Amino acid sequence: MNPFDATRVSGQVGPSALDVCEKCGSRVTGICRPLDVAALDDVASESEQTSLPARATLFREGDPATRAFSIMNGTVKLTRLLPDGRQQVVGFRFAGDIIGYTTAKTYPFDAELLTPSQFCRIDRPKLDKLLRTYPTLERRLLDLCLEELAQTQEHVVTVGRRTAESRVAAFILGLVEAQRRRGPLPKEIAMPMTRADIADFLGLTLETVSRTLTGFRKRNLIAEPAHQRMQILSMAGIMQLAEGEGD
Amino acid sequence: MNPFDATRVSGQVGPSALDVCEKCGSRVTGICRPLDVAALDDVASESEQTSLPARATLFREGDPATRAFSIMNGTVKLTRLLPDGRQQVVGFRFAGDIIGYTTAKTYPFDAELLTPSQFCRIDRPKLDKLLRTYPTLERRLLDLCLEELAQTQEHVVTVGRRTAESRVAAFILGLVEAQRRRGPLPKEIAMPMTRADIADFLGLTLETVSRTLTGFRKRNLIAEPAHQRMQILSMAGIMQLAEGEGD
DNA sequence: CGTGGGATTGACACGACTCAACCCCGGTGG
DNA sequence: CCACCGGGGTTGAGTCGTGTCAATCCCACG
């Protein structure tokens, strides 16, 4: 399980060139995957594209949940606030993921861009109409939600029961997995989040994350050839730390 | 938000006497809530009642997910295993909650009874047929899933960023909230889980949970008049510990 | 060249874990 | 009837992993 995104659904195969929607150019890995051309057309006409710079927020925790977003490219950080002002990152989202769909009146978390991003935006009333028109769409949403739930539970395990080293290793594996699901795995993977973001995701401090990552580097498990880029040198080593060292 | 169960849905009001299904006697707080009488009838005829003693397991992580369960009464513990054999409790479920519905081929966690329980059981093929027949049922499932997701994210925050004292306080509030949602809040609430269960839920050790609870008792925040029963003496105090003391 | 955000590193403190002893109570069997 | 047993709970002493605080480095950017 991977706490990073909501794209993978049971039985779903990896993306292929055919999955690209000619309407909006986004890979059809998100909600639209099960739709036929007519339905895609319909969805496309109801939604609109936007793009925003890094650090922009799509919405904040508590805002009225008036629309949902489908990420076309870029990375988004989802956070919840604590009463004392600190934050917990509840997940990262990438191209193809859906953000902000909820039956509640308000969003349950902040959504902030880590990179400049493009996405499709659709108003809730329109989306609800589409859901009624295309039952497979609702089915799809349920699938995504169930998958996301399983991932979040997995993340609870990570945060609740693992050492700092094991958490960071699990985080790296999650990053790799998210990347892999979106296409062939490059030697160098993007890591647009800061140490602080990772720490807030894993329930650690940024210092501990930094120390752990330098530890990994010194043991030649990973390399960081450039800012926000990472190379996995020993996948086996990372996996061992993530799983075996749960203790 | 409450990490305990999946019953609450946005806009839903508290249960009333009218919510009891005359077919199976269970309160219609679970999946059946939005159904009309005919549909309820249909659902009832497709499912069957069972009861099991405490410590029985409904299913285990990795078992083929062949059926779903609706709890009529009793308490269920959901756990995930770690490679090293320890467990993380991902949630507790009570009367009215749905367990085991997933689109994956296998269950993502163990479900073990903490108390003797009765429940309705329905085979996946039958349930899927019902979902196709009654779109509101699927809608309802999506609602429940979204709600559960929000609760689980909230739990990530609890486990990831709070002190032992704050976690235990949050746990108590969750218990209370789960109870309240099922009827008028009794002075004494049931707490069928052991210190070890609570610890595995909160990412602590059972000793820490024990120490924290005795601390609460000595400060007259709570009382434990009998084994597995708890009385809240100072709700305000508990809430302050849960929220303010996030640090 | 100066500035600021991100990252690293070190010294130290402390909260939670570990290990272990002990209590309490209900069940069981001699 | 009571001794024994086992599971759950409590309590204590000591350790250790992270958090805290603070200094420093690096580099992109203006």
XYZ file of C-alpha atoms (C1' of nucleotides) in Angstrom:
554
model
C 0.000 0.000 0.000
C 1.108 3.476 -0.713
C 0.048 6.480 1.285
C 0.841 8.889 -1.462
C -1.929 8.939 -3.891
C -5.308 7.670 -4.804
C -4.690 6.555 -8.328
C -4.157 2.884 -7.977
C -7.234 0.765 -7.878
C -7.356 -2.955 -7.525
C -6.834 -4.729 -10.791
C -5.794 -1.592 -12.563
C -2.867 -1.971 -14.880
C -0.136 0.569 -15.432
C -0.774 3.610 -17.594
C -0.212 3.468 -21.329
C -0.128 5.993 -24.121
C -3.787 5.293 -24.813
C -4.760 6.722 -21.472
C -4.242 10.295 -22.522
C -7.399 12.323 -22.889
C -7.262 14.296 -26.119
C -9.609 16.876 -24.644
C -7.559 18.083 -21.754
C -4.292 16.278 -22.396
C -4.206 14.678 -18.978
C -3.601 11.004 -18.594
C -6.864 9.290 -17.844
C -5.727 7.654 -14.661
C -7.991 9.614 -12.402
C -11.688 9.583 -12.129
C -12.291 9.455 -15.872
C -10.600 6.140 -16.459
C -13.752 4.043 -16.780
C -15.587 6.487 -18.996
C -16.320 6.172 -22.678
C -15.607 8.950 -25.137
C -19.005 10.565 -24.906
C -18.830 10.735 -21.163
C -15.306 12.095 -21.284
C -16.566 14.762 -23.614
C -19.296 15.627 -21.181
C -16.951 15.794 -18.239
C -14.484 17.904 -20.161
C -17.135 20.410 -21.128
C -18.235 20.810 -17.527
C -14.766 21.339 -16.115
C -12.161 23.983 -16.752
C -8.407 24.022 -16.741
C -6.373 26.229 -14.516
C -2.800 26.497 -13.464
C -1.243 27.984 -10.384
C 2.292 28.668 -9.162
C 4.065 26.807 -6.371
C 2.863 27.573 -2.853
C -0.598 28.471 -4.043
C -3.433 26.832 -2.153
C -6.322 25.127 -3.893
C -8.377 25.414 -0.729
C -8.052 25.484 3.034
C -9.379 23.274 5.781
C -12.853 24.514 6.648
C -13.507 26.288 3.361
C -16.888 25.471 1.812
C -16.262 22.444 -0.407
C -17.577 23.964 -3.607
C -15.433 22.134 -6.125
C -13.184 19.210 -6.823
C -9.853 19.123 -8.642
C -8.067 16.659 -10.869
C -4.336 17.176 -11.041
C -2.889 17.199 -14.535
C 0.671 17.708 -13.433
C 2.576 18.870 -10.405
C 2.564 17.883 -6.764
C 0.140 18.850 -4.050
C 0.518 18.630 -0.291
C -2.521 17.932 1.893
C -2.305 19.146 5.480
C -4.352 19.385 8.604
C -3.813 21.998 11.247
C -3.358 21.307 14.931
C -4.735 23.676 17.551
C -1.205 24.753 18.434
C -0.463 25.780 14.881
C 1.706 22.875 13.809
C 0.628 20.860 10.835
C 0.312 17.236 9.888
C 0.747 16.366 6.238
C -1.884 13.723 5.520
C -0.687 12.978 2.026
C 0.891 14.054 -1.222
C -0.932 13.974 -4.536
C 0.360 13.808 -8.067
C -0.797 13.868 -11.684
C -4.011 11.915 -12.137
C -5.198 12.209 -8.565
C -8.491 13.703 -7.486
C -8.551 16.254 -4.699
C -11.303 17.863 -2.738
C -14.207 15.559 -3.367
C -16.123 15.193 -0.119
C -19.723 14.917 0.972
C -19.020 17.212 3.891
C -19.823 20.895 3.595
C -16.230 21.941 4.080
C -12.853 20.586 3.047
C -11.207 18.470 5.718
C -7.664 19.660 4.925
C -5.579 22.304 3.191
C -4.327 21.589 -0.322
C -1.162 23.459 -1.202
C 0.928 23.234 -4.359
C 4.537 22.177 -3.980
C 5.258 22.847 -7.643
C 3.602 24.951 -10.304
C 0.660 22.822 -11.406
C -2.118 22.495 -13.902
C -5.413 20.903 -13.049
C -9.031 20.508 -14.042
C -11.563 22.137 -11.795
C -15.214 21.244 -11.566
C -18.001 22.730 -9.491
C -19.738 20.409 -7.092
C -23.231 20.848 -8.569
C -21.895 19.984 -12.004
C -19.958 17.049 -10.647
C -23.004 15.765 -8.798
C -24.999 15.994 -11.998
C -22.338 13.989 -13.812
C -22.339 11.415 -11.039
C -26.052 10.925 -11.489
C -25.675 10.685 -15.245
C -22.781 8.234 -15.208
C -23.094 5.685 -12.422
C -19.689 4.268 -13.305
C -18.264 7.609 -12.305
C -19.657 7.271 -8.826
C -18.453 3.700 -8.704
C -15.029 4.926 -9.665
C -15.078 7.511 -6.939
C -15.953 4.859 -4.398
C -13.071 2.707 -5.609
C -10.658 5.596 -5.299
C -11.942 6.404 -1.852
C -11.619 2.836 -0.612
C -8.108 2.673 -1.963
C -7.185 5.959 -0.367
C -8.617 4.734 2.907
C -6.448 1.627 2.821
C -3.406 3.768 2.101
C -4.188 6.131 4.935
C -4.557 3.216 7.334
C -1.206 1.972 6.179
C 0.176 5.393 6.933
C -1.257 5.211 10.433
C 0.821 2.078 10.907
C 3.928 3.833 9.644
C 3.503 6.829 11.874
C 2.322 4.889 14.891
C 4.702 1.992 15.096
C 7.907 2.586 13.225
C 11.255 4.160 14.049
C 12.426 7.332 12.369
C 14.676 5.365 10.025
C 11.909 2.989 9.069
C 9.484 5.834 8.438
C 11.855 7.674 6.143
C 12.611 4.465 4.263
C 8.879 3.823 3.886
C 8.441 7.364 2.621
C 11.058 6.844 -0.064
C 9.428 3.598 -1.141
C 6.124 5.411 -1.360
C 7.642 8.100 -3.562
C 9.122 5.491 -5.849
C 5.855 3.608 -6.047
C 3.883 6.746 -6.875
C 6.339 7.568 -9.629
C 6.331 4.048 -10.996
C 2.582 4.024 -11.261
C 2.711 7.023 -13.525
C 5.165 5.710 -16.026
C 8.583 4.127 -16.389
C 10.703 4.764 -13.347
C 13.485 7.256 -14.081
C 16.876 6.773 -12.457
C 16.422 10.026 -10.651
C 13.087 10.729 -9.076
C 11.639 14.105 -8.202
C 11.180 14.958 -4.557
C 9.547 18.385 -4.482
C 8.906 18.367 -0.734
C 11.199 19.917 1.868
C 12.593 18.163 4.944
C 9.926 19.942 6.942
C 7.172 18.594 4.676
C 8.520 15.067 5.013
C 8.800 15.479 8.771
C 5.226 16.709 9.039
C 4.138 13.764 6.951
C 5.986 11.192 9.032
C 5.372 12.669 12.459
C 9.036 13.565 12.946
C 11.060 16.768 13.133
C 12.904 18.159 10.174
C 16.206 17.629 11.969
C 15.515 13.944 12.413
C 14.563 13.609 8.756
C 17.717 15.422 7.724
C 19.915 13.242 9.916
C 18.248 10.088 8.675
C 18.642 11.053 5.031
C 22.293 11.941 5.462
C 22.667 8.576 7.181
C 21.191 6.897 4.123
C 23.516 8.872 1.887
C 26.588 7.924 3.904
C 25.598 4.278 3.683
C 25.182 4.663 -0.080
C 21.519 3.697 0.014
C 20.533 6.844 -1.813
C 22.085 9.846 -3.513
C 20.790 13.352 -3.964
C 22.415 14.568 -7.174
C 20.569 17.874 -7.032
C 18.150 19.806 -4.923
C 14.837 17.928 -4.799
C 16.115 14.993 -6.805
C 16.841 11.569 -5.413
C 18.448 8.423 -6.696
C 17.886 5.047 -5.101
C 21.186 3.191 -4.942
C 20.043 0.193 -2.947
C 16.376 -0.552 -3.202
C 16.913 -3.739 -1.219
C 18.565 -1.824 1.587
C 15.745 0.699 1.753
C 13.127 -2.017 1.750
C 14.873 -3.835 4.536
C 14.964 -0.700 6.649
C 11.309 0.028 5.920
C 10.010 -3.410 6.748
C 12.415 -5.367 8.858
C 13.337 -2.487 11.071
C 9.771 -1.771 12.087
C 10.927 -2.061 15.617
C -13.846 14.122 13.725
C -13.892 10.749 15.284
C -11.600 7.916 14.351
C -13.845 5.282 15.799
C -16.559 4.511 13.407
C -18.054 5.170 10.070
C -21.585 5.938 11.026
C -21.649 9.666 11.024
C -22.258 11.358 7.774
C -22.439 15.041 7.148
C -25.817 16.445 7.903
C -27.021 13.298 9.519
C -28.992 13.779 12.684
C -28.818 11.627 15.749
C -30.597 8.283 15.831
C -34.208 8.070 16.881
C -36.629 5.249 17.673
C -37.807 5.358 14.074
C -34.466 4.189 12.840
C -34.929 0.617 13.970
C -35.411 -1.877 11.185
C -38.282 -4.164 12.034
C -36.787 -6.848 9.837
C -33.513 -7.430 11.606
C -33.955 -5.283 14.692
C -30.822 -3.296 14.051
C -30.899 0.441 14.108
C -30.784 1.777 10.599
C -27.744 3.925 11.088
C -25.531 1.952 8.781
C -25.720 1.501 5.121
C -29.494 1.067 5.042
C -30.349 4.500 6.349
C -31.350 6.075 3.050
C -33.401 3.108 1.868
C -37.131 2.863 1.599
C -39.077 -0.057 3.007
C -39.041 -2.123 -0.154
C -35.320 -1.803 -0.475
C -34.797 -2.648 3.164
C -36.834 -5.745 2.599
C -34.666 -6.673 -0.308
C -31.464 -6.136 1.605
C -32.742 -8.096 4.566
C -33.653 -11.065 2.413
C -30.196 -11.166 0.891
C -28.310 -11.027 4.156
C -28.227 -13.326 7.116
C -27.756 -12.812 10.797
C -25.008 -14.418 12.780
C -23.507 -14.031 16.199
C -20.078 -14.876 17.478
C -18.345 -14.874 20.862
C -15.665 -12.437 21.980
C -12.224 -12.915 20.430
C -13.691 -14.453 17.300
C -12.397 -13.002 14.038
C -14.700 -11.970 11.232
C -11.791 -12.167 8.803
C -8.055 -11.693 8.624
C -5.821 -9.365 6.663
C -5.217 -10.986 3.294
C -8.277 -13.247 3.314
C -10.322 -13.101 0.103
C -12.861 -10.334 0.644
C -15.957 -12.422 -0.027
C -18.445 -10.645 2.194
C -19.283 -7.546 4.134
C -20.681 -7.210 7.640
C -23.017 -4.818 9.383
C -22.674 -4.811 13.155
C -25.947 -5.065 15.044
C -24.354 -4.910 18.457
C -20.974 -5.406 20.076
C -17.545 -3.961 19.415
C -15.011 -4.916 16.782
C -11.310 -4.159 16.610
C -9.619 -3.621 13.233
C -5.889 -4.317 13.114
C -3.022 -4.445 10.689
C 0.028 -6.577 11.207
C 3.596 -5.369 11.056
C 6.371 -7.557 9.658
C 7.809 -7.986 13.142
C 4.535 -9.337 14.488
C 3.314 -6.306 16.370
C -0.022 -4.872 15.467
C -1.539 -1.484 14.828
C -5.199 -1.048 15.641
C -6.604 1.054 12.824
C -10.014 1.509 14.383
C -12.854 0.275 16.507
C -16.338 -0.351 15.159
C -19.690 -0.438 16.907
C -23.352 -1.135 16.289
C -24.491 0.243 12.945
C -21.071 0.263 11.321
C -20.170 -1.544 8.132
C -17.066 -3.701 8.018
C -15.228 -5.430 5.241
C -16.535 -3.639 2.196
C -13.641 -3.173 -0.177
C -13.029 -3.273 -3.907
C -9.745 -5.062 -3.315
C -9.592 -8.821 -3.606
C -8.528 -9.274 -0.011
C -9.341 -7.592 3.278
C -6.809 -4.937 4.256
C -6.987 -5.694 8.001
C -8.066 -8.198 10.633
C -11.474 -7.777 12.244
C -11.690 -9.250 15.718
C -14.586 -9.134 18.166
C -13.939 -7.518 21.525
C -17.349 -8.526 22.826
C -19.862 -11.175 21.830
C -21.604 -9.663 18.832
C -24.435 -10.067 16.391
C -24.235 -8.870 12.843
C -25.706 -9.131 9.379
C -23.554 -10.796 6.791
C -23.904 -10.410 3.054
C -21.982 -11.999 0.219
C -20.162 -9.648 -2.118
C -21.991 -10.781 -5.281
C -25.332 -10.184 -3.594
C -24.192 -6.849 -2.259
C -22.923 -5.794 -5.659
C -26.277 -6.710 -7.152
C -28.031 -4.590 -4.534
C -25.676 -1.702 -5.241
C -26.643 -1.813 -8.883
C -30.335 -1.997 -8.018
C -30.306 0.822 -5.505
C -27.979 3.636 -6.515
C -28.641 5.397 -3.221
C -27.005 2.449 -1.541
C -23.810 3.027 -3.444
C -24.077 6.708 -2.744
C -24.421 5.887 0.906
C -21.357 3.683 0.806
C -19.359 6.476 -0.747
C -20.520 8.839 1.974
C -19.490 6.391 4.671
C -16.142 5.854 3.025
C -15.397 9.565 2.722
C -16.325 10.044 6.330
C -14.157 7.171 7.427
C -11.295 8.572 5.400
C -11.572 11.919 7.140
C -11.597 10.180 10.503
C -8.576 8.115 9.644
C -6.685 11.218 8.563
C -7.618 12.776 11.858
C -6.210 9.713 13.555
C -2.951 10.126 11.666
C -2.712 13.567 13.209
C -3.352 12.144 16.674
C -0.767 9.428 16.345
C 1.776 11.535 14.534
C 1.822 14.771 16.444
C 0.440 14.439 19.937
C 1.864 13.524 23.332
C 0.802 10.373 25.130
C -1.545 12.336 27.363
C -3.152 14.109 24.461
C -3.603 10.867 22.545
C -5.324 9.119 25.417
C -7.567 12.128 25.975
C -8.455 12.133 22.276
C -9.210 8.440 22.487
C -11.643 8.992 25.345
C -13.367 11.775 23.453
C -13.683 9.464 20.497
C -15.261 6.784 22.638
C -17.738 9.263 24.030
C -18.578 10.597 20.612
C -19.155 7.106 19.219
C -21.450 6.323 22.101
C -23.334 9.590 21.810
C -24.031 9.028 18.172
C -25.799 5.806 18.996
C -28.201 7.155 21.585
C -28.392 9.170 24.760
C -25.052 9.251 26.516
C -25.091 7.123 29.660
C -23.165 8.306 32.722
C -20.971 5.294 32.471
C -19.674 4.304 29.071
C -18.483 0.880 27.987
C -14.812 0.468 27.177
C -14.394 -3.116 26.033
C -10.796 -2.713 24.886
C -7.737 -3.532 26.980
C -4.836 -1.193 27.685
C -2.907 -3.084 25.040
C -5.648 -2.468 22.465
C -5.692 1.216 23.270
C -1.910 1.356 23.095
C -1.875 -0.356 19.708
C -4.485 2.104 18.534
C -2.613 5.178 19.738
C 0.906 4.094 18.868
C 1.941 3.837 22.517
C 2.855 1.026 24.903
C 0.347 -0.434 27.297
C 2.395 0.825 30.246
C 2.192 4.377 29.008
C -1.549 4.083 28.506
C -1.947 2.655 31.992
C 0.135 5.406 33.572
C -1.766 8.076 31.681
C -5.161 6.714 32.682
C -4.181 6.472 36.348
C -2.957 10.028 36.021
C -6.380 11.039 34.730
C -8.022 9.154 37.580
C -5.867 10.835 40.213
C -6.722 14.219 38.768
C -10.420 13.287 38.906
C -10.867 13.695 35.183
C -12.297 10.208 34.878
C -13.344 7.284 37.049
C -13.398 3.583 36.312
C -16.187 2.220 38.509
C -15.750 -1.270 37.133
C -13.650 -3.259 34.726
C -14.182 -1.909 31.202
C -16.463 0.909 32.304
C -15.534 4.543 32.366
C -17.096 7.685 33.679
C -16.105 11.131 32.469
C -15.862 13.472 35.436
C -14.476 16.493 33.630
C -15.242 16.642 29.965
C -13.707 20.097 29.801
C -10.483 18.851 31.299
C -10.257 15.965 28.864
C -10.964 18.227 25.928
C -8.301 20.645 27.024
C -5.748 17.868 27.265
C -6.757 16.504 23.875
C -6.597 19.793 22.031
C -4.531 22.340 23.839
C -1.816 19.978 24.835
C -1.098 18.869 21.313
C 2.482 19.683 21.951
C 27.518 41.095 -2.831
C 23.906 40.606 0.396
C 19.748 38.060 1.665
C 16.810 34.315 2.904
C 15.130 29.691 2.718
C 16.463 25.110 3.068
C 19.626 21.789 4.927
C 23.139 20.092 8.086
C 25.285 19.240 12.395
C 26.091 19.342 17.378
C 24.950 19.372 22.419
C 21.624 18.491 25.539
C 17.022 17.339 27.644
C 13.126 14.664 28.194
C 9.197 11.718 27.093
C 8.130 7.322 26.099
C 9.967 2.602 25.864
C 11.975 -1.475 28.125
C 12.310 -4.644 31.569
C 10.679 -6.334 35.617
C 8.196 -6.872 39.839
C 3.878 -6.947 41.807
C -1.271 -6.586 42.484
C -5.959 -7.946 41.664
C -9.457 -10.969 40.433
C -11.987 -14.665 38.365
C -11.781 -19.426 37.038
C -10.402 -24.073 37.891
C -9.312 -28.100 40.119
C -7.493 -30.707 43.960
C -12.575 -24.328 50.645
C -8.500 -22.886 49.247
C -4.331 -23.061 46.377
C -2.989 -22.305 41.951
C -2.972 -20.070 37.632
C -3.352 -16.699 34.018
C -4.802 -12.402 32.103
C -5.207 -7.727 32.780
C -3.546 -3.836 35.168
C -0.244 -0.970 37.927
C 4.094 0.824 39.266
C 9.131 1.586 39.430
C 13.991 2.235 37.645
C 16.859 2.925 34.005
C 17.746 3.600 28.976
C 17.485 5.579 24.549
C 15.425 7.660 20.556
C 13.745 11.910 19.235
C 12.802 16.540 20.141
C 14.768 21.090 21.212
C 17.697 24.812 20.611
C 21.228 26.868 18.264
C 25.084 27.576 15.169
C 26.632 27.051 10.558
C 26.571 25.982 5.699
C 24.956 26.164 1.044
C 23.010 28.107 -2.826
C 19.597 30.420 -5.629
C 18.163 34.885 -6.401
C 17.779 39.754 -6.388
